[in-house]
Each structure stands twice: as C-alpha cells, then as structure tokens.
Amino acid sequence: MYSYFKGLSNQLRFSPRGTWYYITSNYKKDRSPTRNIFSIQDRIRYSFIKNYSSFFHSIIPEIRFSRITKVNQENLPDFDKEDRIKDAKDIDLSLFNILNFKNQNFLSWEISTGYTFNNYYYLGNNKLDGHKKPLRNRLYFRIDRFSGENTLYYDFYFNQIVRSITTFTAPLSSWLTYSISHSFDKGLFEGSTTINQINQTVSLAYKNISLSLSVLNNIKQGYVQRKSARFTLNRKCWNLRIMYSEDFNIITGKNFQVYICVHKHPQD
C-alpha cells in the first residue's frame, strides 16, 4: 500500500509467507518441516528537493518500522539465506543527502541508526546483543568514470568505529579499469573476526572479451591471502568462462588452487 502527498510518502507492506519442505533422503530431522512467518513493514519518508543551476539537491529523512514474527527454524534444511528468515521488532532512522548533477555526476551521503525492542539485532549474518544499533555512515560518489564508496559503523556500546569498507574505481583507459578496496573490522562484534586487508583488481574489457586479475593482501599479518583471475569470451550465442583462484592458508602454510572452466549455450 503506497501513498504520496506533497513530498511525504508512505509504504505499508504486509507479507505472509508459508514454506513447506519435502525431503526424500539424507536428512535425519523432520522429513517434511513447515514454517509460517508474517511480517509488516512501514516506511515513511519526506523529500526536500532544491533545484540549482547545475544540480538537484535532495534531503530525505526516513523512518522505518519492521515486525517479523519469530519462529523455530532449527528443524529446517539450510540450503540458502531463504531458509533462515531473521525476526525483527525494529525502528530504523535514516537521513539521505543526494546531489544529482546535470552532467550525470552523482554524490550520496547516508547516515542511519536504529533501535530494536528485542534484546538483539542483526548486522549482516551476525546476531548482536543490545537495543541500540550502530551508527552507519555511507558516502558514494561518481565523477565521470571515477567512483568511490565508504561505509563505516560506529558502535555506541564500544564508543568507536568498529567496521569500515572503502572502494575506489578509476579508468586507466577506455578498456582498462583499476579498482582497490580496503576492509577493516576490529572484531568486536560476536561472530566476527579482526580484518585488515586490501584487494586490488585490474579489469580489461575489449569487444566480447573480458579479463580480470585480483590480489588480496592481508595487511594485519603481512601476506598475500588470495590471487584470482577470470577470463570470459561472450559470443552471445554462447560464452566461455575460465576462472582460477589460489588461496594461502597461513596456519598450514599451504596453497589451495581451484580451476574452473564453464561453457554455456542458450539451449543449456
């Protein structure tokens, strides 16, 4: 149910969901488990838009209410993320600042936080204790063919920045692109580990051929964690992909290599 009036919009969504599994073999628990979940979400936002000579400036405050019932899902198979739907009783607050330039350049700044009436909430796949959610700050820009993004989390319980992800992409030519990303996590959240790593990628795209090479460096421990390459030949009527990756396990001191070759035809 969607409504809009003079810049104020409201989107109300009811989502009943029923899931039934039929397991034929190799499953020791319930052979035909079921799950019924009901969710209700309401999003209210107001848009302030100003038109300048070279860009539009949008300021959008938003409040979102989420209620997803909690059910026992331990007896369900675990094939993918749809088999584990997270419950919620949350209020989330966001503020967006967006600059849309008439030459197609773009700048977006988002700051958000939230409160849960449960004594826990979810950040990605991690279940964290507490009522107050971290402060999320996200900045994204696109200038010509250059683009970059930074997302960081400030936790009120630890009173510090606990997670940050930064990416930057730059064109070296019309067919060659370089990108670099940095991931940092202090590992203070339960279920998360300390991360400090940089991933660099060079991508080549020429006609129907694409090639990408990536190197992941573990800054914390000072070693190359992964090397990977991907080659794609896309002939529209068929395509060929060849992928290679090499991971280094610092505990065992051994490399693990994977080679994959995929050929696809429209009839496949």
Short mmCIF file of C-alpha atoms in Angstrom, two decimals:
data_model
loop_
_atom_site.label_atom_id
_atom_site.label_comp_id
_atom_site.label_asym_id
_atom_site.label_seq_id
_atom_site.Cartn_x
_atom_site.Cartn_y
_atom_site.Cartn_z
CA MET A 1 0.00 0.00 0.00
CA TYR A 2 1.70 3.18 -1.24
CA SER A 3 0.61 6.78 -0.76
CA TYR A 4 2.20 10.12 -1.64
CA PHE A 5 1.19 13.68 -0.77
CA LYS A 6 3.29 16.82 -1.26
CA GLY A 7 6.67 15.17 -0.73
CA LEU A 8 5.51 12.82 2.04
CA SER A 9 5.36 9.15 1.06
CA ASN A 10 4.29 6.09 2.99
CA GLN A 11 4.75 2.47 2.00
CA LEU A 12 2.99 -0.17 4.08
CA ARG A 13 3.69 -3.82 3.32
CA PHE A 14 2.11 -7.00 4.70
CA SER A 15 3.95 -10.22 3.84
CA PRO A 16 2.57 -13.58 4.98
CA ARG A 17 4.84 -16.44 4.00
CA GLY A 18 4.37 -20.19 4.22
CA THR A 19 7.15 -22.66 3.41
CA TRP A 20 6.88 -26.41 3.17
CA TYR A 21 9.84 -28.72 2.63
CA TYR A 22 9.64 -32.25 1.35
CA ILE A 23 12.88 -34.14 1.99
CA THR A 24 13.26 -37.51 0.30
CA SER A 25 16.54 -38.75 1.81
CA ASN A 26 19.75 -37.93 3.70
CA TYR A 27 18.08 -35.78 6.32
CA LYS A 28 17.82 -37.03 9.88
CA LYS A 29 15.36 -34.47 11.24
CA ASP A 30 11.74 -33.86 10.27
CA ARG A 31 11.18 -35.21 6.75
CA SER A 32 8.57 -32.56 5.88
CA PRO A 33 9.12 -29.45 8.06
CA THR A 34 6.97 -26.35 7.62
CA ARG A 35 7.33 -22.69 8.54
CA ASN A 36 4.83 -19.83 8.68
CA ILE A 37 6.05 -16.25 9.12
CA PHE A 38 4.23 -12.92 8.98
CA SER A 39 5.93 -9.57 8.54
CA ILE A 40 4.69 -6.00 8.47
CA GLN A 41 6.86 -3.07 7.41
CA ASP A 42 6.04 0.63 7.20
CA ARG A 43 8.38 3.18 5.62
CA ILE A 44 7.70 6.91 5.92
CA ARG A 45 9.90 9.48 4.16
CA TYR A 46 9.77 13.13 3.20
CA SER A 47 11.67 14.64 0.26
CA PHE A 48 13.06 18.18 0.23
CA ILE A 49 14.28 18.93 -3.30
CA LYS A 50 16.07 22.10 -4.38
CA ASN A 51 16.95 22.88 -7.99
CA TYR A 52 20.22 24.72 -8.60
CA SER A 53 21.77 25.75 -11.92
CA SER A 54 23.92 22.61 -12.29
CA PHE A 55 22.44 20.06 -9.87
CA PHE A 56 19.46 18.90 -7.81
CA HIS A 57 19.86 18.61 -4.03
CA SER A 58 17.59 16.13 -2.26
CA ILE A 59 17.32 15.84 1.53
CA ILE A 60 15.30 12.79 2.57
CA PRO A 61 14.63 11.85 6.22
CA GLU A 62 13.17 8.38 6.64
CA ILE A 63 11.71 6.26 9.43
CA ARG A 64 11.04 2.55 9.00
CA PHE A 65 9.14 0.15 11.27
CA SER A 66 9.71 -3.61 10.91
CA ARG A 67 7.93 -6.50 12.64
CA ILE A 68 8.78 -10.06 11.61
CA THR A 69 7.47 -12.90 13.76
CA LYS A 70 9.91 -15.25 15.43
CA VAL A 71 9.54 -18.97 14.79
CA ASN A 72 11.71 -22.00 15.49
CA GLN A 73 13.71 -22.73 12.32
CA GLU A 74 16.21 -25.22 13.72
CA ASN A 75 14.50 -28.19 12.07
CA LEU A 76 14.57 -26.61 8.61
CA PRO A 77 17.13 -27.54 5.98
CA ASP A 78 19.73 -24.84 5.39
CA PHE A 79 20.21 -24.56 1.62
CA ASP A 80 20.43 -20.76 1.29
CA LYS A 81 19.51 -17.50 3.04
CA GLU A 82 15.78 -18.01 2.36
CA ASP A 83 15.81 -20.90 4.83
CA ARG A 84 16.72 -18.60 7.73
CA ILE A 85 14.49 -15.52 7.93
CA LYS A 86 15.56 -13.20 10.75
CA ASP A 87 12.92 -11.93 13.16
CA ALA A 88 12.68 -8.22 13.92
CA LYS A 89 10.91 -5.68 16.10
CA ASP A 90 12.86 -2.62 14.96
CA ILE A 91 12.70 1.11 14.29
CA ASP A 92 15.30 2.46 11.85
CA LEU A 93 16.08 6.14 11.22
CA SER A 94 17.91 7.38 8.12
CA LEU A 95 18.88 10.71 6.58
CA PHE A 96 19.87 10.94 2.91
CA ASN A 97 21.66 13.82 1.18
CA ILE A 98 21.81 13.37 -2.59
CA LEU A 99 23.34 15.60 -5.27
CA ASN A 100 22.32 14.81 -8.86
CA PHE A 101 24.40 16.83 -11.33
CA LYS A 102 23.09 17.52 -14.83
CA ASN A 103 26.28 16.04 -16.34
CA GLN A 104 25.35 12.65 -14.78
CA ASN A 105 27.76 13.00 -11.82
CA PHE A 106 26.37 11.85 -8.50
CA LEU A 107 27.03 12.22 -4.77
CA SER A 108 25.12 10.46 -2.00
CA TRP A 109 25.58 10.66 1.77
CA GLU A 110 23.52 8.48 4.12
CA ILE A 111 23.58 8.34 7.89
CA SER A 112 21.37 5.90 9.77
CA THR A 113 20.85 4.11 13.06
CA GLY A 114 18.08 2.19 14.78
CA TYR A 115 16.55 0.70 17.89
CA THR A 116 15.22 -2.82 18.47
CA PHE A 117 12.63 -3.80 21.06
CA ASN A 118 14.26 -7.21 21.16
CA ASN A 119 17.49 -7.53 23.11
CA TYR A 120 19.32 -8.38 19.89
CA TYR A 121 19.56 -7.29 16.26
CA TYR A 122 21.29 -8.45 13.09
CA LEU A 123 24.20 -6.86 11.26
CA GLY A 124 24.58 -8.91 8.11
CA ASN A 125 24.54 -12.52 9.27
CA ASN A 126 25.82 -11.66 12.76
CA LYS A 127 23.37 -11.66 15.67
CA LEU A 128 24.38 -8.94 18.12
CA ASP A 129 23.13 -8.19 21.63
CA GLY A 130 21.71 -4.82 22.65
CA HIS A 131 18.91 -2.40 21.79
CA LYS A 132 20.81 0.42 20.05
CA LYS A 133 22.07 -0.35 16.57
CA PRO A 134 25.41 1.06 15.36
CA LEU A 135 25.53 4.37 13.52
CA ARG A 136 26.00 3.67 9.80
CA ASN A 137 27.68 6.31 7.64
CA ARG A 138 27.80 5.73 3.87
CA LEU A 139 29.29 8.03 1.22
CA TYR A 140 29.16 7.25 -2.50
CA PHE A 141 30.22 9.34 -5.50
CA ARG A 142 30.55 9.04 -9.26
CA ILE A 143 32.55 11.66 -11.18
CA ASP A 144 32.88 10.95 -14.89
CA ARG A 145 34.09 7.33 -14.89
CA PHE A 146 35.60 7.55 -11.39
CA SER A 147 33.58 6.17 -8.50
CA GLY A 148 34.14 5.51 -4.82
CA GLU A 149 32.30 4.41 -1.71
CA ASN A 150 32.93 4.27 2.02
CA THR A 151 30.71 2.63 4.64
CA LEU A 152 31.62 2.66 8.31
CA TYR A 153 29.91 1.64 11.53
CA TYR A 154 30.22 3.47 14.83
CA ASP A 155 29.08 1.40 17.82
CA PHE A 156 27.57 3.23 20.78
CA TYR A 157 28.47 0.49 23.27
CA PHE A 158 32.18 0.47 22.31
CA ASN A 159 32.21 4.24 21.53
CA GLN A 160 34.41 3.74 18.47
CA ILE A 161 34.43 2.88 14.77
CA VAL A 162 34.27 -0.90 14.59
CA ARG A 163 33.93 -1.58 10.85
CA SER A 164 34.83 0.21 7.61
CA ILE A 165 34.70 -0.76 3.93
CA THR A 166 36.17 1.54 1.25
CA THR A 167 36.31 1.09 -2.53
CA PHE A 168 37.64 3.25 -5.37
CA THR A 169 37.48 2.60 -9.11
CA ALA A 170 39.42 4.51 -11.76
CA PRO A 171 39.60 4.11 -15.56
CA LEU A 172 43.14 3.66 -16.91
CA SER A 173 41.81 3.78 -20.47
CA SER A 174 38.56 3.15 -22.33
CA TRP A 175 39.10 -0.61 -21.99
CA LEU A 176 41.17 -0.91 -18.78
CA THR A 177 39.94 -0.26 -15.22
CA TYR A 178 41.69 -0.36 -11.85
CA SER A 179 39.87 -0.76 -8.54
CA ILE A 180 41.03 -1.02 -4.95
CA SER A 181 39.07 -1.84 -1.82
CA HIS A 182 40.01 -1.81 1.85
CA SER A 183 38.15 -3.79 4.53
CA PHE A 184 38.62 -3.15 8.24
CA ASP A 185 36.88 -4.81 11.17
CA LYS A 186 38.04 -4.68 14.78
CA GLY A 187 36.32 -8.00 15.50
CA LEU A 188 34.44 -6.63 18.50
CA PHE A 189 31.08 -7.99 17.38
CA GLU A 190 30.29 -11.54 18.41
CA GLY A 191 30.84 -13.89 15.49
CA SER A 192 33.16 -11.50 13.61
CA THR A 193 36.96 -11.63 13.32
CA THR A 194 39.61 -8.93 13.07
CA ILE A 195 40.09 -7.94 9.42
CA ASN A 196 42.52 -5.53 7.79
CA GLN A 197 43.00 -6.27 4.10
CA ILE A 198 43.31 -4.66 0.67
CA ASN A 199 42.02 -6.12 -2.59
CA GLN A 200 43.29 -4.78 -5.93
CA THR A 201 41.73 -5.64 -9.28
CA VAL A 202 42.63 -4.81 -12.87
CA SER A 203 39.84 -5.39 -15.40
CA LEU A 204 40.12 -5.44 -19.18
CA ALA A 205 37.10 -5.31 -21.49
CA TYR A 206 37.52 -5.31 -25.27
CA LYS A 207 34.63 -6.16 -27.58
CA ASN A 208 33.37 -9.59 -26.41
CA ILE A 209 36.43 -10.42 -24.31
CA SER A 210 36.88 -9.57 -20.62
CA LEU A 211 39.73 -10.37 -18.24
CA SER A 212 40.17 -9.54 -14.56
CA LEU A 213 43.12 -10.13 -12.22
CA SER A 214 42.85 -9.69 -8.44
CA VAL A 215 45.24 -9.83 -5.48
CA LEU A 216 44.06 -9.82 -1.85
CA ASN A 217 46.66 -8.72 0.73
CA ASN A 218 46.26 -9.40 4.45
CA ILE A 219 47.70 -6.21 5.97
CA LYS A 220 47.30 -7.38 9.55
CA GLN A 221 49.59 -10.41 9.10
CA GLY A 222 51.51 -9.22 6.05
CA TYR A 223 50.96 -11.84 3.35
CA VAL A 224 49.11 -12.40 0.08
CA GLN A 225 45.89 -14.16 1.01
CA ARG A 226 44.42 -14.78 -2.45
CA LYS A 227 45.22 -14.48 -6.15
CA SER A 228 42.50 -14.89 -8.74
CA ALA A 229 41.89 -14.49 -12.46
CA ARG A 230 38.79 -14.65 -14.64
CA PHE A 231 38.56 -14.78 -18.44
CA THR A 232 35.25 -14.50 -20.32
CA LEU A 233 34.51 -14.83 -24.02
CA ASN A 234 30.91 -13.85 -24.74
CA ARG A 235 29.69 -14.64 -28.24
CA LYS A 236 26.03 -14.02 -27.28
CA CYS A 237 25.01 -17.34 -28.84
CA TRP A 238 27.46 -18.99 -26.43
CA ASN A 239 30.04 -17.97 -23.83
CA LEU A 240 33.14 -19.39 -22.24
CA ARG A 241 34.45 -18.64 -18.74
CA ILE A 242 37.75 -19.73 -17.25
CA MET A 243 38.40 -18.98 -13.57
CA TYR A 244 41.42 -19.53 -11.37
CA SER A 245 41.98 -18.84 -7.68
CA GLU A 246 44.80 -19.57 -5.28
CA ASP A 247 44.33 -19.21 -1.51
CA PHE A 248 47.10 -19.32 1.05
CA ASN A 249 46.39 -20.83 4.48
CA ILE A 250 48.80 -19.22 6.90
CA ILE A 251 48.11 -21.86 9.57
CA THR A 252 49.12 -24.82 7.40
CA GLY A 253 51.46 -22.85 5.14
CA LYS A 254 49.86 -24.43 2.07
CA ASN A 255 48.23 -23.08 -1.09
CA PHE A 256 44.82 -24.24 -2.30
CA GLN A 257 44.21 -23.86 -6.04
CA VAL A 258 40.95 -24.05 -7.97
CA TYR A 259 40.48 -24.15 -11.75
CA ILE A 260 37.01 -23.81 -13.29
CA CYS A 261 36.02 -23.84 -16.96
CA VAL A 262 32.37 -23.18 -17.92
CA HIS A 263 30.89 -23.28 -21.42
CA LYS A 264 27.29 -22.16 -21.85
CA HIS A 265 24.94 -22.40 -24.82
CA PRO A 266 21.43 -20.83 -24.93
CA GLN A 267 19.93 -24.30 -25.02
CA ASP A 268 21.81 -25.32 -21.84
#
